[in-house]
Amino acid sequence: MAGDGKAHIVVLGAGFGGLTFCKKFRHPDARVTIVDRTNHHLFQPLLYQVATAGLSAPEIAQPIRSILRDAPNLSVLLDEVADFDLPTRRVLLKQNALSYDYLVLALGGVTSYFGHPEWEEFAPGLKSLEDALRMRRDLLLAFERAETEPDPKACDALMTIVIVGGGPTGVELAGACAELARYVLRRDFDHIDPAKARVILIEGSPVVLSHMPPDLSESARRQLERLGVQVRTSCRVKSIERAAVHLESGETIHAANILWAAGVSASPLTRKLGVELDRAGRVKVHPDLSLPGYPNVFAIGDMALVLQDDGKPVPGVSPAAMQMATHVAHIIEDDLSMGPGAAPRSVFKYWDKGTMATIGRSAAVAYSGPIKMHGFIAWLAWLFVHLVFLIGFRNRLAVFMQWVYSYFTYKRGARIITNWPPKETPGTQAPNTTDMSKLREEAAPRVPFSG
Amino acid sequence: MAGDGKAHIVVLGAGFGGLTFCKKFRHPDARVTIVDRTNHHLFQPLLYQVATAGLSAPEIAQPIRSILRDAPNLSVLLDEVADFDLPTRRVLLKQNALSYDYLVLALGGVTSYFGHPEWEEFAPGLKSLEDALRMRRDLLLAFERAETEPDPKACDALMTIVIVGGGPTGVELAGACAELARYVLRRDFDHIDPAKARVILIEGSPVVLSHMPPDLSESARRQLERLGVQVRTSCRVKSIERAAVHLESGETIHAANILWAAGVSASPLTRKLGVELDRAGRVKVHPDLSLPGYPNVFAIGDMALVLQDDGKPVPGVSPAAMQMATHVAHIIEDDLSMGPGAAPRSVFKYWDKGTMATIGRSAAVAYSGPIKMHGFIAWLAWLFVHLVFLIGFRNRLAVFMQWVYSYFTYKRGARIITNWPPKETPGTQAPNTTDMSKLREEAAPRVPFSG
């Protein structure tokens, strides 16, 4: 107990799990500290829209302090987790140290390269706002470069986007990239036709969106192909280097932009907990979501491995993280009211409300229980659900207006390149420049635009 | 003449000058290439709103290709100027080379430190979106750090913002910083009271906004002080180091954020032209805005020194750049229609439509000819003028909604910190971290938040 006699609950991470815990948990004898390494909650389901210039960064991010402004007995701390000392009930942060009575781990996941961390440099993933802004810059820069690239092969590579991974993120990225090229950029260039850009979605398994019913997977594939996306299923990546994907079939695809949407693993901080993890780094929690040996420490969301009755793990989606947060909030409230161990703790049950993925303007797939939707109706459902859950009134309104505007005009408001050109001054980002010279066949490139 | 028999006009820079030229210039026997190092036109008058979390970056930036999509015979090129060869009528870019028949230089200005380039690291200026996003991050981070800073002196420094320079940018930044601290952040922290932040505006001359009539300068000062800004006029900076401003009076102000709004000089590229420049690096152009010795090369906007009848230079403001652009467009049109030298070229005359500066919510000063305004009326006029001139419908609507929302709620939508925390991966921005340890007096800092 803290000096003021109140139990101290420390929550690590302000994603969907951590934030939901802070909103649901209420107890007069407790105070809560929530720690995040950024100052904002990120609405991750729309991150691909920032990466493809549909939305601006502040439209999908909201300051954590603003969201939790009215929560009583709650502190927000901008800091990063460095290490844990579970036996003495302490968390070491980069700037501070915290003692806790209860600890809620909600640190989320990171992009995983299945043992090939060297691919990250050439095939960036999409987990943070910085990832999205960098992706936006690199996608837009490739078209600008293609406009003045004299060599046809290098130009083709600049206008090729490969997305690795056919899950929801990969499908959404592929659809949004195809729309960006075919509709948004189409009329803006003189020397190239952006509508001829190739968008290639690579998936190792036989279907995209393999977590969905087979007819919806098939529908998603058809909707992607209608947008011009080449969908390659049962297609495996052998290796990735700068601007080139080598497939197991022996084929090589040259592409200035290779986007990685193939895997997520738990935050690497789970390795510092000293408890058993699965291959994806997730904590094998008890059925009440507490850590083995530490009934006052809980893991929720993407970093927790929770098995359902059918033996499958609860999926790493935001509704699951939010349900886990609510479950843990009730357990700690009961502990504080009745004393620890007074009653057996309840077992977490995941309620699958359904799932959806958008493919483009008027194109999506969705199901909820027995209801399956695809095409325009699914897209409307997707819009509605995402607007309702987008945190913060202003963001909701701004995002809605953006969507209406984009829908009717095919323009994208956030189509700007930042952190470019690179400056030599300290504090400036050095972008990942792609050298196309290897691909050029002509000895001397012609000088375009000369009068 | 180019191969197609059309005269080639090259425009360097897509600020207010370059863009206005492209919109006004029309001739069937000419084609235009506009070059910019970014892909967007930046609405610089609102850059301070991005720096203080009022607006998001895409709201004040619009892709150049979108703006000029419908202009005939026009190409947009993303590239950077490397050098000029005026005698052979060529411009060398980083990636390309251009031959021209007419050249319009509209490269704008850069922040100037009056011979102290070493101050840039400690007192960043505000000319690009990257500058604004970095400033926003550093301003917001300082409050986050103050929240956990145990030493009172270091905490005071974290909550002090010094703005050097009392021109329009300095006044607007000072007002916006004071509002950010006093109204926006006020209720969001537990350990500090952001309303107690100090915002200090330092100006060397006896008044702020010295280009305005004396009663409006005085009104601006009063309105700033009402917002809590300390206005120090006739106050000169001796030197600047990390987190400290040394004044000529001998006083030192410790501040985590020192913002430089004291000077602008012409783009350093003017030095490569081989023509006479003034002390601020501006090109001394002929009365028709052409370069001495090069009747087919023109300089407009912040990089041109044009003297008015009273001997004072035309100010470096966007209306002047736009008027110069229109003037040059007409001269080149006449040249092409009638042949060079057929008629004497007209002399550029600047028409001062008035000027305005905003200080905060409902606070501003403005004059136009004999009309002077201050307070709420001036603020409404400022809102109206800025919305009308903001390029692009979507941005106009989005910015208007942001303002309405901020006005009634005192929330700021863009209050997010990006590029934080610093990553070790390539391509990530290393932020300017301010070490407050020098200011700490206690031997061992207490650990805050420990339970």
Short mmCIF file of N, CA and C in Angstrom, two decimals, chain B residues 71-220:
data_model
loop_
_atom_site.label_atom_id
_atom_site.label_comp_id
_atom_site.label_asym_id
_atom_site.label_seq_id
_atom_site.Cartn_x
_atom_site.Cartn_y
_atom_site.Cartn_z
N ALA B 71 -3.55 23.34 -64.73
CA ALA B 71 -2.80 24.33 -65.51
C ALA B 71 -2.26 23.66 -66.78
N PRO B 72 -2.48 24.26 -67.97
CA PRO B 72 -2.01 23.63 -69.20
C PRO B 72 -0.51 23.82 -69.39
N ASN B 73 0.14 22.90 -70.07
CA ASN B 73 1.57 23.02 -70.40
C ASN B 73 2.43 23.26 -69.16
N LEU B 74 2.13 22.56 -68.09
CA LEU B 74 2.89 22.79 -66.87
C LEU B 74 3.35 21.46 -66.28
N SER B 75 4.62 21.38 -65.90
CA SER B 75 5.16 20.19 -65.23
C SER B 75 5.61 20.56 -63.83
N VAL B 76 5.42 19.65 -62.90
CA VAL B 76 5.89 19.83 -61.53
C VAL B 76 7.05 18.87 -61.31
N LEU B 77 8.11 19.35 -60.72
CA LEU B 77 9.30 18.53 -60.54
C LEU B 77 9.76 18.63 -59.08
N LEU B 78 9.87 17.48 -58.42
CA LEU B 78 10.38 17.43 -57.05
C LEU B 78 11.89 17.30 -57.13
N ASP B 79 12.59 18.35 -56.84
CA ASP B 79 14.04 18.31 -56.93
C ASP B 79 14.58 19.55 -56.20
N GLU B 80 15.89 19.57 -56.00
CA GLU B 80 16.51 20.67 -55.27
C GLU B 80 17.50 21.40 -56.16
N VAL B 81 17.55 22.71 -56.05
CA VAL B 81 18.51 23.47 -56.85
C VAL B 81 19.91 23.24 -56.30
N ALA B 82 20.85 22.93 -57.21
CA ALA B 82 22.24 22.76 -56.79
C ALA B 82 23.06 23.96 -57.24
N ASP B 83 22.87 24.42 -58.48
CA ASP B 83 23.69 25.54 -58.98
C ASP B 83 23.01 26.15 -60.21
N PHE B 84 23.52 27.34 -60.58
CA PHE B 84 22.99 28.04 -61.75
C PHE B 84 24.10 28.21 -62.78
N ASP B 85 23.73 28.22 -64.05
CA ASP B 85 24.64 28.66 -65.09
C ASP B 85 23.86 29.66 -65.94
N LEU B 86 23.79 30.90 -65.45
CA LEU B 86 22.94 31.90 -66.10
C LEU B 86 23.41 32.20 -67.53
N PRO B 87 24.74 32.30 -67.81
CA PRO B 87 25.14 32.62 -69.18
C PRO B 87 24.66 31.58 -70.21
N THR B 88 24.65 30.28 -69.84
CA THR B 88 24.17 29.28 -70.80
C THR B 88 22.69 28.93 -70.55
N ARG B 89 22.04 29.69 -69.65
CA ARG B 89 20.61 29.50 -69.39
C ARG B 89 20.28 28.08 -68.90
N ARG B 90 21.00 27.64 -67.90
CA ARG B 90 20.76 26.32 -67.33
C ARG B 90 20.69 26.38 -65.81
N VAL B 91 19.85 25.53 -65.26
CA VAL B 91 19.80 25.35 -63.81
C VAL B 91 20.19 23.90 -63.53
N LEU B 92 21.12 23.71 -62.62
CA LEU B 92 21.50 22.36 -62.24
C LEU B 92 20.75 21.99 -60.97
N LEU B 93 20.03 20.87 -61.03
CA LEU B 93 19.32 20.38 -59.85
C LEU B 93 20.07 19.17 -59.32
N LYS B 94 19.63 18.68 -58.14
CA LYS B 94 20.32 17.53 -57.57
C LYS B 94 20.18 16.30 -58.48
N GLN B 95 18.99 16.12 -59.09
CA GLN B 95 18.76 14.92 -59.90
C GLN B 95 18.72 15.21 -61.40
N ASN B 96 18.42 16.42 -61.78
CA ASN B 96 18.17 16.75 -63.17
C ASN B 96 18.92 18.02 -63.54
N ALA B 97 18.83 18.41 -64.82
CA ALA B 97 19.32 19.70 -65.27
C ALA B 97 18.27 20.28 -66.19
N LEU B 98 18.05 21.58 -66.10
CA LEU B 98 17.01 22.22 -66.90
C LEU B 98 17.59 23.36 -67.72
N SER B 99 17.24 23.43 -69.00
CA SER B 99 17.54 24.61 -69.81
C SER B 99 16.28 25.46 -69.84
N TYR B 100 16.44 26.77 -69.84
CA TYR B 100 15.26 27.63 -69.80
C TYR B 100 15.42 28.78 -70.79
N ASP B 101 14.28 29.36 -71.14
CA ASP B 101 14.28 30.63 -71.85
C ASP B 101 14.05 31.78 -70.85
N TYR B 102 13.19 31.53 -69.88
CA TYR B 102 12.99 32.48 -68.79
C TYR B 102 13.10 31.73 -67.46
N LEU B 103 13.68 32.40 -66.50
CA LEU B 103 13.84 31.79 -65.18
C LEU B 103 13.20 32.70 -64.13
N VAL B 104 12.35 32.13 -63.28
CA VAL B 104 11.74 32.89 -62.19
C VAL B 104 12.24 32.30 -60.88
N LEU B 105 13.01 33.09 -60.14
CA LEU B 105 13.57 32.65 -58.87
C LEU B 105 12.60 33.03 -57.75
N ALA B 106 12.07 32.04 -57.08
CA ALA B 106 11.10 32.30 -56.01
C ALA B 106 11.42 31.37 -54.85
N LEU B 107 12.68 31.39 -54.42
CA LEU B 107 13.17 30.40 -53.47
C LEU B 107 12.95 30.76 -52.01
N GLY B 108 12.43 31.98 -51.77
CA GLY B 108 12.07 32.33 -50.40
C GLY B 108 13.25 32.58 -49.49
N GLY B 109 13.00 32.44 -48.19
CA GLY B 109 14.03 32.78 -47.20
C GLY B 109 14.29 31.66 -46.23
N VAL B 110 15.30 31.87 -45.41
CA VAL B 110 15.65 30.92 -44.35
C VAL B 110 15.80 31.70 -43.05
N THR B 111 15.76 30.99 -41.93
CA THR B 111 15.97 31.64 -40.65
C THR B 111 17.40 32.16 -40.58
N SER B 112 17.56 33.38 -40.09
CA SER B 112 18.90 33.97 -40.02
C SER B 112 19.27 34.26 -38.58
N TYR B 113 20.51 33.95 -38.23
CA TYR B 113 20.97 34.13 -36.85
C TYR B 113 21.99 35.25 -36.73
N PHE B 114 21.99 36.18 -37.70
CA PHE B 114 22.86 37.36 -37.64
C PHE B 114 24.31 36.99 -37.34
N GLY B 115 24.85 36.08 -38.08
CA GLY B 115 26.26 35.73 -37.88
C GLY B 115 26.50 34.77 -36.73
N HIS B 116 25.45 34.22 -36.15
CA HIS B 116 25.62 33.25 -35.06
C HIS B 116 24.95 31.93 -35.43
N PRO B 117 25.42 31.25 -36.48
CA PRO B 117 24.76 30.01 -36.89
C PRO B 117 24.77 28.95 -35.78
N GLU B 118 25.68 29.09 -34.82
CA GLU B 118 25.76 28.09 -33.73
C GLU B 118 24.52 28.16 -32.81
N TRP B 119 23.76 29.27 -32.87
CA TRP B 119 22.56 29.35 -32.03
C TRP B 119 21.42 28.49 -32.55
N GLU B 120 21.49 28.12 -33.82
CA GLU B 120 20.37 27.39 -34.42
C GLU B 120 20.04 26.12 -33.63
N GLU B 121 21.07 25.44 -33.16
CA GLU B 121 20.87 24.19 -32.44
C GLU B 121 20.04 24.39 -31.16
N PHE B 122 20.21 25.55 -30.53
CA PHE B 122 19.57 25.78 -29.23
C PHE B 122 18.30 26.61 -29.34
N ALA B 123 18.15 27.32 -30.47
CA ALA B 123 16.99 28.20 -30.64
C ALA B 123 16.46 28.02 -32.05
N PRO B 124 15.72 26.93 -32.29
CA PRO B 124 15.28 26.64 -33.66
C PRO B 124 14.33 27.70 -34.21
N GLY B 125 14.39 27.88 -35.51
CA GLY B 125 13.49 28.79 -36.20
C GLY B 125 12.29 28.05 -36.76
N LEU B 126 11.44 28.76 -37.48
CA LEU B 126 10.17 28.20 -37.93
C LEU B 126 9.95 28.54 -39.40
N LYS B 127 10.47 27.69 -40.29
CA LYS B 127 10.27 27.95 -41.72
C LYS B 127 9.65 26.77 -42.46
N SER B 128 9.76 25.56 -41.93
CA SER B 128 9.26 24.38 -42.65
C SER B 128 8.32 23.57 -41.75
N LEU B 129 7.62 22.63 -42.35
CA LEU B 129 6.78 21.73 -41.56
C LEU B 129 7.60 20.94 -40.56
N GLU B 130 8.81 20.53 -40.97
CA GLU B 130 9.68 19.77 -40.06
C GLU B 130 10.02 20.64 -38.84
N ASP B 131 10.33 21.92 -39.07
CA ASP B 131 10.59 22.83 -37.95
C ASP B 131 9.38 22.86 -37.00
N ALA B 132 8.19 22.97 -37.59
CA ALA B 132 6.98 23.10 -36.77
C ALA B 132 6.72 21.83 -35.97
N LEU B 133 6.90 20.66 -36.59
CA LEU B 133 6.63 19.41 -35.89
C LEU B 133 7.64 19.17 -34.78
N ARG B 134 8.88 19.60 -35.02
CA ARG B 134 9.91 19.47 -33.99
C ARG B 134 9.62 20.41 -32.83
N MET B 135 9.20 21.64 -33.17
CA MET B 135 8.86 22.61 -32.13
C MET B 135 7.69 22.10 -31.29
N ARG B 136 6.67 21.55 -31.94
CA ARG B 136 5.52 21.00 -31.23
C ARG B 136 5.96 19.90 -30.28
N ARG B 137 6.80 19.00 -30.78
CA ARG B 137 7.28 17.91 -29.93
C ARG B 137 8.03 18.46 -28.72
N ASP B 138 8.95 19.39 -28.95
CA ASP B 138 9.78 19.87 -27.85
C ASP B 138 8.97 20.68 -26.82
N LEU B 139 7.98 21.44 -27.29
CA LEU B 139 7.12 22.19 -26.36
C LEU B 139 6.32 21.23 -25.50
N LEU B 140 5.71 20.21 -26.12
CA LEU B 140 4.87 19.28 -25.36
C LEU B 140 5.72 18.41 -24.44
N LEU B 141 6.90 18.00 -24.92
CA LEU B 141 7.77 17.15 -24.10
C LEU B 141 8.24 17.87 -22.84
N ALA B 142 8.46 19.19 -22.94
CA ALA B 142 8.95 19.93 -21.78
C ALA B 142 7.95 19.85 -20.63
N PHE B 143 6.65 19.94 -20.94
CA PHE B 143 5.64 19.84 -19.87
C PHE B 143 5.59 18.42 -19.30
N GLU B 144 5.73 17.42 -20.19
CA GLU B 144 5.74 16.03 -19.72
C GLU B 144 6.92 15.80 -18.77
N ARG B 145 8.06 16.42 -19.11
CA ARG B 145 9.23 16.24 -18.24
C ARG B 145 9.11 17.01 -16.95
N ALA B 146 8.52 18.20 -17.03
CA ALA B 146 8.34 19.00 -15.82
C ALA B 146 7.50 18.22 -14.81
N GLU B 147 6.52 17.47 -15.32
CA GLU B 147 5.61 16.70 -14.45
C GLU B 147 6.37 15.75 -13.51
N THR B 148 7.52 15.24 -13.93
CA THR B 148 8.26 14.30 -13.09
C THR B 148 9.60 14.86 -12.63
N GLU B 149 9.85 16.14 -12.86
CA GLU B 149 11.15 16.71 -12.50
C GLU B 149 11.15 17.08 -11.01
N PRO B 150 12.04 16.46 -10.22
CA PRO B 150 12.01 16.72 -8.78
C PRO B 150 12.58 18.09 -8.39
N ASP B 151 13.54 18.61 -9.16
CA ASP B 151 14.21 19.84 -8.76
C ASP B 151 13.40 21.06 -9.20
N PRO B 152 13.08 21.96 -8.28
CA PRO B 152 12.22 23.09 -8.65
C PRO B 152 12.84 24.00 -9.72
N LYS B 153 14.15 24.21 -9.64
CA LYS B 153 14.78 25.08 -10.63
C LYS B 153 14.71 24.48 -12.03
N ALA B 154 15.02 23.20 -12.10
CA ALA B 154 14.96 22.53 -13.40
C ALA B 154 13.53 22.52 -13.91
N CYS B 155 12.57 22.34 -13.00
CA CYS B 155 11.17 22.33 -13.38
C CYS B 155 10.76 23.69 -13.94
N ASP B 156 11.22 24.76 -13.29
CA ASP B 156 10.93 26.11 -13.80
C ASP B 156 11.47 26.29 -15.21
N ALA B 157 12.69 25.82 -15.44
CA ALA B 157 13.28 25.97 -16.76
C ALA B 157 12.49 25.19 -17.80
N LEU B 158 12.01 24.00 -17.41
CA LEU B 158 11.20 23.21 -18.35
C LEU B 158 9.91 23.92 -18.68
N MET B 159 9.41 24.72 -17.73
CA MET B 159 8.14 25.41 -17.96
C MET B 159 8.35 26.86 -18.41
N THR B 160 9.52 27.17 -18.93
CA THR B 160 9.78 28.51 -19.46
C THR B 160 10.00 28.42 -20.97
N ILE B 161 9.33 29.28 -21.70
CA ILE B 161 9.49 29.36 -23.15
C ILE B 161 9.94 30.77 -23.48
N VAL B 162 11.08 30.89 -24.13
CA VAL B 162 11.57 32.21 -24.55
C VAL B 162 11.39 32.32 -26.06
N ILE B 163 10.80 33.41 -26.52
CA ILE B 163 10.69 33.67 -27.94
C ILE B 163 11.54 34.89 -28.24
N VAL B 164 12.50 34.75 -29.13
CA VAL B 164 13.39 35.86 -29.48
C VAL B 164 12.88 36.49 -30.76
N GLY B 165 12.49 37.76 -30.68
CA GLY B 165 12.01 38.46 -31.87
C GLY B 165 10.55 38.83 -31.76
N GLY B 166 10.25 40.14 -31.79
CA GLY B 166 8.89 40.62 -31.58
C GLY B 166 8.19 41.04 -32.86
N GLY B 167 8.54 40.42 -33.99
CA GLY B 167 7.79 40.65 -35.22
C GLY B 167 6.52 39.80 -35.23
N PRO B 168 5.84 39.72 -36.36
CA PRO B 168 4.58 38.96 -36.41
C PRO B 168 4.74 37.51 -35.96
N THR B 169 5.78 36.81 -36.43
CA THR B 169 5.95 35.41 -36.04
C THR B 169 6.17 35.27 -34.54
N GLY B 170 7.03 36.13 -33.98
CA GLY B 170 7.31 36.07 -32.55
C GLY B 170 6.07 36.35 -31.72
N VAL B 171 5.30 37.36 -32.12
CA VAL B 171 4.08 37.72 -31.37
C VAL B 171 3.07 36.58 -31.46
N GLU B 172 2.90 36.01 -32.65
CA GLU B 172 1.93 34.93 -32.82
C GLU B 172 2.35 33.69 -32.03
N LEU B 173 3.65 33.37 -32.07
CA LEU B 173 4.14 32.23 -31.29
C LEU B 173 3.96 32.45 -29.80
N ALA B 174 4.28 33.65 -29.32
CA ALA B 174 4.18 33.94 -27.88
C ALA B 174 2.73 33.79 -27.42
N GLY B 175 1.80 34.37 -28.19
CA GLY B 175 0.40 34.27 -27.83
C GLY B 175 -0.08 32.83 -27.83
N ALA B 176 0.31 32.08 -28.85
CA ALA B 176 -0.15 30.69 -28.96
C ALA B 176 0.46 29.81 -27.87
N CYS B 177 1.73 30.06 -27.50
CA CYS B 177 2.36 29.29 -26.41
C CYS B 177 1.65 29.59 -25.09
N ALA B 178 1.34 30.85 -24.85
CA ALA B 178 0.67 31.22 -23.59
C ALA B 178 -0.70 30.55 -23.51
N GLU B 179 -1.43 30.54 -24.63
CA GLU B 179 -2.75 29.89 -24.62
C GLU B 179 -2.63 28.39 -24.44
N LEU B 180 -1.62 27.79 -25.08
CA LEU B 180 -1.41 26.34 -24.95
C LEU B 180 -1.24 25.98 -23.47
N ALA B 181 -0.38 26.75 -22.77
CA ALA B 181 -0.10 26.45 -21.37
C ALA B 181 -1.29 26.78 -20.47
N ARG B 182 -1.87 27.97 -20.65
CA ARG B 182 -2.87 28.47 -19.70
C ARG B 182 -4.23 27.83 -19.88
N TYR B 183 -4.59 27.49 -21.11
CA TYR B 183 -5.94 26.99 -21.32
C TYR B 183 -5.99 25.52 -21.74
N VAL B 184 -5.06 25.14 -22.65
CA VAL B 184 -5.18 23.81 -23.24
C VAL B 184 -4.65 22.74 -22.30
N LEU B 185 -3.46 22.97 -21.75
CA LEU B 185 -2.83 21.94 -20.92
C LEU B 185 -3.23 22.04 -19.46
N ARG B 186 -3.89 23.13 -19.08
CA ARG B 186 -4.02 23.46 -17.67
C ARG B 186 -4.53 22.32 -16.80
N ARG B 187 -5.57 21.62 -17.25
CA ARG B 187 -6.21 20.64 -16.37
C ARG B 187 -5.61 19.24 -16.50
N ASP B 188 -4.55 19.08 -17.29
CA ASP B 188 -4.12 17.74 -17.66
C ASP B 188 -2.97 17.17 -16.83
N PHE B 189 -2.44 17.93 -15.90
CA PHE B 189 -1.28 17.44 -15.15
C PHE B 189 -1.60 17.41 -13.66
N ASP B 190 -0.89 16.53 -12.93
CA ASP B 190 -1.14 16.40 -11.49
C ASP B 190 -0.13 17.16 -10.66
N HIS B 191 1.13 17.14 -11.10
CA HIS B 191 2.21 17.64 -10.26
C HIS B 191 2.61 19.07 -10.60
N ILE B 192 2.32 19.51 -11.79
CA ILE B 192 2.64 20.89 -12.18
C ILE B 192 1.36 21.61 -12.57
N ASP B 193 1.43 22.93 -12.55
CA ASP B 193 0.31 23.74 -13.05
C ASP B 193 0.79 24.46 -14.31
N PRO B 194 0.42 23.92 -15.48
CA PRO B 194 0.92 24.52 -16.73
C PRO B 194 0.57 26.01 -16.85
N ALA B 195 -0.49 26.44 -16.16
CA ALA B 195 -0.86 27.86 -16.24
C ALA B 195 0.23 28.74 -15.66
N LYS B 196 1.13 28.14 -14.86
CA LYS B 196 2.23 28.93 -14.29
C LYS B 196 3.46 28.95 -15.19
N ALA B 197 3.35 28.36 -16.35
CA ALA B 197 4.47 28.43 -17.30
C ALA B 197 4.78 29.89 -17.62
N ARG B 198 6.07 30.19 -17.82
CA ARG B 198 6.46 31.55 -18.20
C ARG B 198 6.69 31.60 -19.71
N VAL B 199 6.07 32.56 -20.35
CA VAL B 199 6.34 32.79 -21.77
C VAL B 199 6.94 34.19 -21.87
N ILE B 200 8.17 34.27 -22.36
CA ILE B 200 8.90 35.54 -22.38
C ILE B 200 9.21 35.91 -23.83
N LEU B 201 8.76 37.09 -24.24
CA LEU B 201 9.01 37.56 -25.60
C LEU B 201 10.09 38.65 -25.55
N ILE B 202 11.20 38.41 -26.22
CA ILE B 202 12.34 39.33 -26.20
C ILE B 202 12.44 40.07 -27.53
N GLU B 203 12.46 41.38 -27.46
CA GLU B 203 12.56 42.18 -28.69
C GLU B 203 13.61 43.27 -28.48
N GLY B 204 14.52 43.42 -29.44
CA GLY B 204 15.60 44.40 -29.32
C GLY B 204 15.15 45.84 -29.43
N SER B 205 14.14 46.10 -30.26
CA SER B 205 13.69 47.49 -30.44
C SER B 205 12.70 47.86 -29.34
N PRO B 206 12.30 49.14 -29.26
CA PRO B 206 11.43 49.56 -28.15
C PRO B 206 10.00 49.04 -28.22
N VAL B 207 9.56 48.54 -29.36
CA VAL B 207 8.18 48.06 -29.48
C VAL B 207 8.12 46.71 -30.18
N VAL B 208 7.03 45.97 -29.94
CA VAL B 208 6.76 44.78 -30.76
C VAL B 208 6.04 45.22 -32.03
N LEU B 209 6.04 44.40 -33.04
CA LEU B 209 5.39 44.72 -34.33
C LEU B 209 5.76 46.13 -34.78
N SER B 210 7.05 46.40 -34.89
CA SER B 210 7.51 47.77 -35.17
C SER B 210 7.08 48.25 -36.56
N HIS B 211 6.62 47.32 -37.42
CA HIS B 211 6.16 47.76 -38.74
C HIS B 211 4.74 48.29 -38.69
N MET B 212 4.11 48.23 -37.54
CA MET B 212 2.71 48.66 -37.42
C MET B 212 2.65 50.06 -36.82
N PRO B 213 1.51 50.75 -36.96
CA PRO B 213 1.36 52.06 -36.30
C PRO B 213 1.54 51.90 -34.78
N PRO B 214 2.09 52.95 -34.13
CA PRO B 214 2.46 52.83 -32.70
C PRO B 214 1.30 52.40 -31.80
N ASP B 215 0.08 52.87 -32.07
CA ASP B 215 -1.01 52.49 -31.16
C ASP B 215 -1.36 51.00 -31.29
N LEU B 216 -1.16 50.43 -32.48
CA LEU B 216 -1.43 49.00 -32.63
C LEU B 216 -0.31 48.18 -31.98
N SER B 217 0.94 48.64 -32.07
CA SER B 217 2.03 47.96 -31.38
C SER B 217 1.75 47.93 -29.88
N GLU B 218 1.28 49.06 -29.38
CA GLU B 218 0.99 49.17 -27.95
C GLU B 218 -0.17 48.23 -27.58
N SER B 219 -1.17 48.17 -28.45
CA SER B 219 -2.31 47.29 -28.20
C SER B 219 -1.87 45.82 -28.21
N ALA B 220 -1.00 45.48 -29.14
CA ALA B 220 -0.51 44.10 -29.21
C ALA B 220 0.19 43.74 -27.91
#
